[in-house]
Amino acid sequence: MKHTAQKTVLIVEDEAKLASLLSEYLALADYATHIIADGLQVVPWLRTNPADLIVLDLMLPNRDGIELCRDIRQFSNIPIIMTTARIEEIDRLLGLALGADDYICKPYSPREVVARIKAVLRRTSPEQQAAPASPNLLILDPRSYRVSVGAQSISLSTIEFMLLNTLHHEPLRLFSRNQLMDNIYTDQRVVSDRTVDSHIKKLRKKLALLLPDYELIHAMYGAGYCYEARLKQDV
Ligand code: CA
């Protein structure tokens, strides 16, 4: 059972035995873990699940660690520890300035990885807590219809959640009111434009509680809405 202070480590590793061994060591150190073996599943999982750190293997099926590190840094400052089977890789990785927080060479002892995880979390946590809430860290939980940033979260109605989910999934894309409604009402219920507007209005109010300094949802030319995190003074 995950309690509130417990940290979650996402293990991205395609060697199943290694992943489960590391997971066991982390469980003993009181971390919750989740294992992903396929590179393509990492970003979708992170967009909807809270995690505190990622142990990211370099060589993965479908999308490698370098590409994933770049993908993740587009929307999250979550600490990343990269693992690689070749020590000479590490110099090259450092040269790429991927934004990873640490690098570990395989074969590693799980005990050492746990120690490095603790060190990275110690290094990054106070700074993260002191930093203002950032919309880059917006996490949508489709099970509870809650949206969170760091330790703060708010609950949304089903429709508000689905509107936000649709918009947030493709930042800067303009969605017409009809497109938004099509995503929400699968039963073809007739809903007036005004209804979309009133749900968006409520959604914006709630998001302002979570991120008071940002405007996240923008009306575009009367045609519809798009998602982009903009500081209020820039709007
Ligand atoms: Ca691998």
Coordinates of C-alpha atoms and ligand atoms in Angstrom, one line a residue:
M1 CA 0.0 0.0 0.0
K2 CA 1.4 3.3 -1.1
H3 CA 1.4 6.0 1.7
T4 CA 1.7 9.7 1.0
A5 CA 5.4 10.1 1.9
Q6 CA 6.4 7.1 -0.3
K7 CA 8.2 8.0 -3.5
T8 CA 7.5 6.2 -6.8
V9 CA 10.3 5.1 -9.0
L10 CA 9.6 4.3 -12.7
I11 CA 11.9 1.6 -13.9
V12 CA 12.3 1.7 -17.7
E13 CA 14.2 -1.5 -18.4
D14 CA 13.7 -4.3 -21.0
E15 CA 15.7 -6.9 -19.1
A16 CA 12.8 -8.3 -17.0
K17 CA 15.0 -10.0 -14.4
L18 CA 17.1 -6.9 -13.8
A19 CA 14.0 -4.8 -13.6
S20 CA 12.3 -7.0 -11.0
L21 CA 15.5 -7.3 -9.0
L22 CA 15.8 -3.5 -8.8
S23 CA 12.2 -3.2 -8.0
E24 CA 12.6 -5.6 -5.1
Y25 CA 15.5 -3.6 -3.7
L26 CA 13.6 -0.4 -4.0
A27 CA 10.6 -2.0 -2.3
L28 CA 12.9 -2.9 0.6
A29 CA 14.0 0.7 0.8
D30 CA 10.2 1.7 0.9
Y31 CA 9.8 3.0 -2.6
A32 CA 6.8 2.2 -4.8
T33 CA 7.8 1.1 -8.3
H34 CA 6.4 0.6 -11.8
I35 CA 8.2 -1.2 -14.6
I36 CA 7.9 -0.4 -18.3
A37 CA 9.9 -2.5 -20.8
D38 CA 8.7 -0.8 -24.1
G39 CA 10.0 2.6 -24.9
L40 CA 6.8 3.7 -26.5
Q41 CA 4.8 3.2 -23.3
V42 CA 6.9 5.6 -21.2
V43 CA 5.5 9.0 -22.1
P44 CA 1.8 8.0 -22.1
W45 CA 2.3 6.5 -18.6
L46 CA 4.1 9.5 -17.3
R47 CA 1.4 11.8 -18.5
T48 CA -1.2 10.2 -16.4
N49 CA 0.8 8.8 -13.4
P50 CA 2.7 10.6 -10.7
A51 CA 6.3 9.4 -10.3
D52 CA 9.3 10.9 -8.4
L53 CA 12.2 9.5 -10.4
I54 CA 12.9 7.5 -13.5
V55 CA 15.6 4.9 -13.9
L56 CA 15.9 4.9 -17.7
D57 CA 17.8 2.3 -19.7
L58 CA 19.6 3.4 -22.9
M59 CA 18.8 0.5 -25.2
L60 CA 15.1 -0.2 -25.3
P61 CA 12.6 -1.6 -27.8
N62 CA 10.8 0.9 -30.0
R63 CA 12.2 4.2 -28.5
D64 CA 15.6 4.5 -26.9
G65 CA 16.6 6.2 -23.7
I66 CA 18.1 9.2 -25.5
E67 CA 14.9 10.0 -27.4
L68 CA 12.9 9.3 -24.3
C69 CA 15.0 11.6 -22.1
R70 CA 14.4 14.4 -24.7
D71 CA 10.6 13.6 -24.8
I72 CA 10.3 13.7 -21.1
R73 CA 12.2 16.9 -20.7
Q74 CA 9.6 18.6 -23.0
F75 CA 7.1 18.4 -20.2
S76 CA 8.7 17.3 -17.0
N77 CA 11.7 18.0 -14.7
I78 CA 11.4 14.6 -13.0
P79 CA 14.8 13.3 -12.0
I80 CA 16.2 10.8 -14.5
I81 CA 19.0 8.3 -13.9
M82 CA 20.2 6.8 -17.2
T83 CA 21.7 3.3 -17.2
T84 CA 23.9 2.0 -20.0
A85 CA 25.8 -1.3 -20.7
R86 CA 28.8 0.5 -22.0
I87 CA 31.0 2.8 -19.8
E88 CA 32.2 4.6 -22.9
E89 CA 28.6 5.6 -23.7
I90 CA 28.5 7.8 -20.6
D91 CA 30.9 10.4 -22.0
R92 CA 28.8 10.6 -25.2
L93 CA 25.6 10.9 -23.2
L94 CA 27.1 13.7 -21.1
G95 CA 28.1 15.4 -24.3
L96 CA 24.5 15.3 -25.6
A97 CA 23.3 17.4 -22.6
L98 CA 20.1 15.4 -22.3
G99 CA 19.2 16.8 -18.9
A100 CA 19.6 13.5 -17.1
D101 CA 20.5 13.8 -13.4
D102 CA 22.9 10.8 -13.1
Y103 CA 24.4 8.0 -15.2
I104 CA 25.0 4.4 -14.1
C105 CA 27.0 1.8 -15.9
K106 CA 25.8 -1.8 -16.1
P107 CA 26.2 -4.3 -14.7
Y108 CA 25.3 -2.5 -11.5
S109 CA 24.5 -3.6 -8.0
P110 CA 20.9 -2.8 -7.2
R111 CA 22.1 -1.6 -3.8
E112 CA 24.3 1.0 -5.5
V113 CA 21.4 2.1 -7.7
V114 CA 19.2 2.6 -4.6
A115 CA 21.9 4.7 -3.1
R116 CA 22.2 6.8 -6.2
I117 CA 18.4 7.2 -6.4
K118 CA 18.4 8.5 -2.8
A119 CA 21.2 10.9 -3.6
V120 CA 19.5 12.3 -6.6
L121 CA 16.2 12.7 -4.8
R122 CA 18.0 14.5 -1.9
R123 CA 19.6 16.8 -4.4
T124 CA 16.5 17.6 -6.4
S125 CA 13.7 17.5 -3.9
P126 CA 14.1 20.7 -1.8
E127 CA 14.6 22.7 -5.0
Q128 CA 11.5 21.2 -6.5
Q129 CA 9.5 22.0 -3.4
A130 CA 10.8 25.6 -3.4
A131 CA 10.1 26.1 -7.1
P132 CA 6.8 27.7 -8.1
A133 CA 4.2 25.2 -9.3
S134 CA 4.9 24.6 -13.0
P135 CA 2.3 23.7 -15.5
N136 CA 4.9 21.4 -17.1
L137 CA 4.3 19.1 -14.3
L138 CA 0.5 18.9 -14.7
I139 CA -0.6 15.3 -14.1
L140 CA -4.0 14.1 -15.1
D141 CA -5.3 11.0 -13.3
P142 CA -8.1 9.4 -15.4
R143 CA -9.2 7.1 -12.6
S144 CA -10.0 9.8 -10.1
Y145 CA -10.6 12.8 -12.5
R146 CA -8.0 14.7 -10.5
V147 CA -5.4 17.0 -11.8
S148 CA -2.2 17.6 -9.8
V149 CA 0.9 19.7 -9.8
G150 CA 3.4 18.5 -7.2
A151 CA 1.5 17.9 -3.9
Q152 CA -1.5 20.1 -4.9
S153 CA -4.5 18.5 -6.6
I154 CA -8.0 19.4 -7.6
S155 CA -10.9 17.3 -8.6
L156 CA -12.8 17.9 -11.9
S157 CA -16.2 16.8 -13.1
T158 CA -16.1 14.1 -15.8
I159 CA -16.7 16.6 -18.6
E160 CA -14.2 19.1 -17.3
F161 CA -11.6 16.3 -17.0
M162 CA -12.2 15.1 -20.6
L163 CA -12.1 18.6 -22.0
L164 CA -8.8 19.2 -20.2
N165 CA -7.4 15.8 -21.2
T166 CA -8.2 16.4 -24.9
L167 CA -6.7 19.8 -25.0
H168 CA -3.7 19.0 -22.8
H169 CA -2.8 15.9 -24.9
E170 CA -2.1 18.1 -28.0
P171 CA -0.9 21.5 -26.8
L172 CA -1.4 24.4 -29.2
R173 CA -3.8 22.4 -31.4
L174 CA -7.1 24.3 -32.0
F175 CA -10.1 22.2 -31.2
S176 CA -13.5 23.4 -32.3
R177 CA -16.4 23.1 -29.9
N178 CA -17.8 20.3 -32.0
Q179 CA -14.5 18.4 -31.9
L180 CA -14.4 18.8 -28.1
M181 CA -17.9 17.6 -27.7
D182 CA -17.3 14.6 -30.1
N183 CA -14.5 13.5 -27.7
I184 CA -16.8 13.7 -24.8
Y185 CA -20.2 12.6 -25.8
T186 CA -20.0 9.2 -27.5
D187 CA -23.8 8.9 -27.4
Q188 CA -24.2 11.8 -29.9
R189 CA -26.2 13.8 -27.4
V190 CA -26.9 17.3 -28.8
V191 CA -25.1 19.9 -26.8
S192 CA -25.1 23.6 -27.6
D193 CA -21.9 25.6 -28.0
R194 CA -22.8 27.5 -24.9
T195 CA -22.5 24.3 -22.9
V196 CA -18.9 23.8 -24.0
D197 CA -18.2 27.4 -23.1
S198 CA -19.7 27.0 -19.6
H199 CA -17.7 23.9 -18.9
I200 CA -14.5 25.6 -20.1
K201 CA -15.3 28.5 -17.8
K202 CA -15.7 26.2 -14.8
L203 CA -12.5 24.3 -15.8
R204 CA -10.5 27.5 -16.0
K205 CA -11.7 28.6 -12.6
K206 CA -10.6 25.3 -11.1
L207 CA -7.2 25.4 -12.9
A208 CA -6.6 28.9 -11.5
L209 CA -6.7 27.4 -8.0
L210 CA -4.0 25.0 -9.0
L211 CA -1.8 27.3 -11.0
P212 CA -2.8 30.9 -10.2
D213 CA 0.0 32.4 -12.2
Y214 CA -0.9 30.7 -15.5
E215 CA -3.5 30.8 -18.1
L216 CA -3.8 27.3 -19.6
I217 CA -6.8 27.2 -21.9
H218 CA -7.2 29.8 -24.5
A219 CA -10.2 30.8 -26.7
M220 CA -9.0 31.1 -30.3
Y221 CA -10.7 33.4 -32.8
G222 CA -14.1 32.4 -31.5
A223 CA -13.4 29.1 -33.3
G224 CA -12.6 26.9 -30.4
Y225 CA -10.0 26.3 -27.7
C226 CA -6.4 25.3 -27.3
Y227 CA -4.1 24.4 -24.5
E228 CA -0.9 26.3 -23.8
A229 CA 0.7 27.2 -20.5
R230 CA 1.2 31.0 -20.5
L231 CA 2.2 33.2 -17.6
K232 CA -0.7 35.5 -16.8
Q233 CA 1.4 38.7 -17.4
D234 CA 2.2 37.4 -20.9
V235 CA -1.4 36.8 -21.9
Ligands
CA1 CA 18.2 -2.6 -22.5

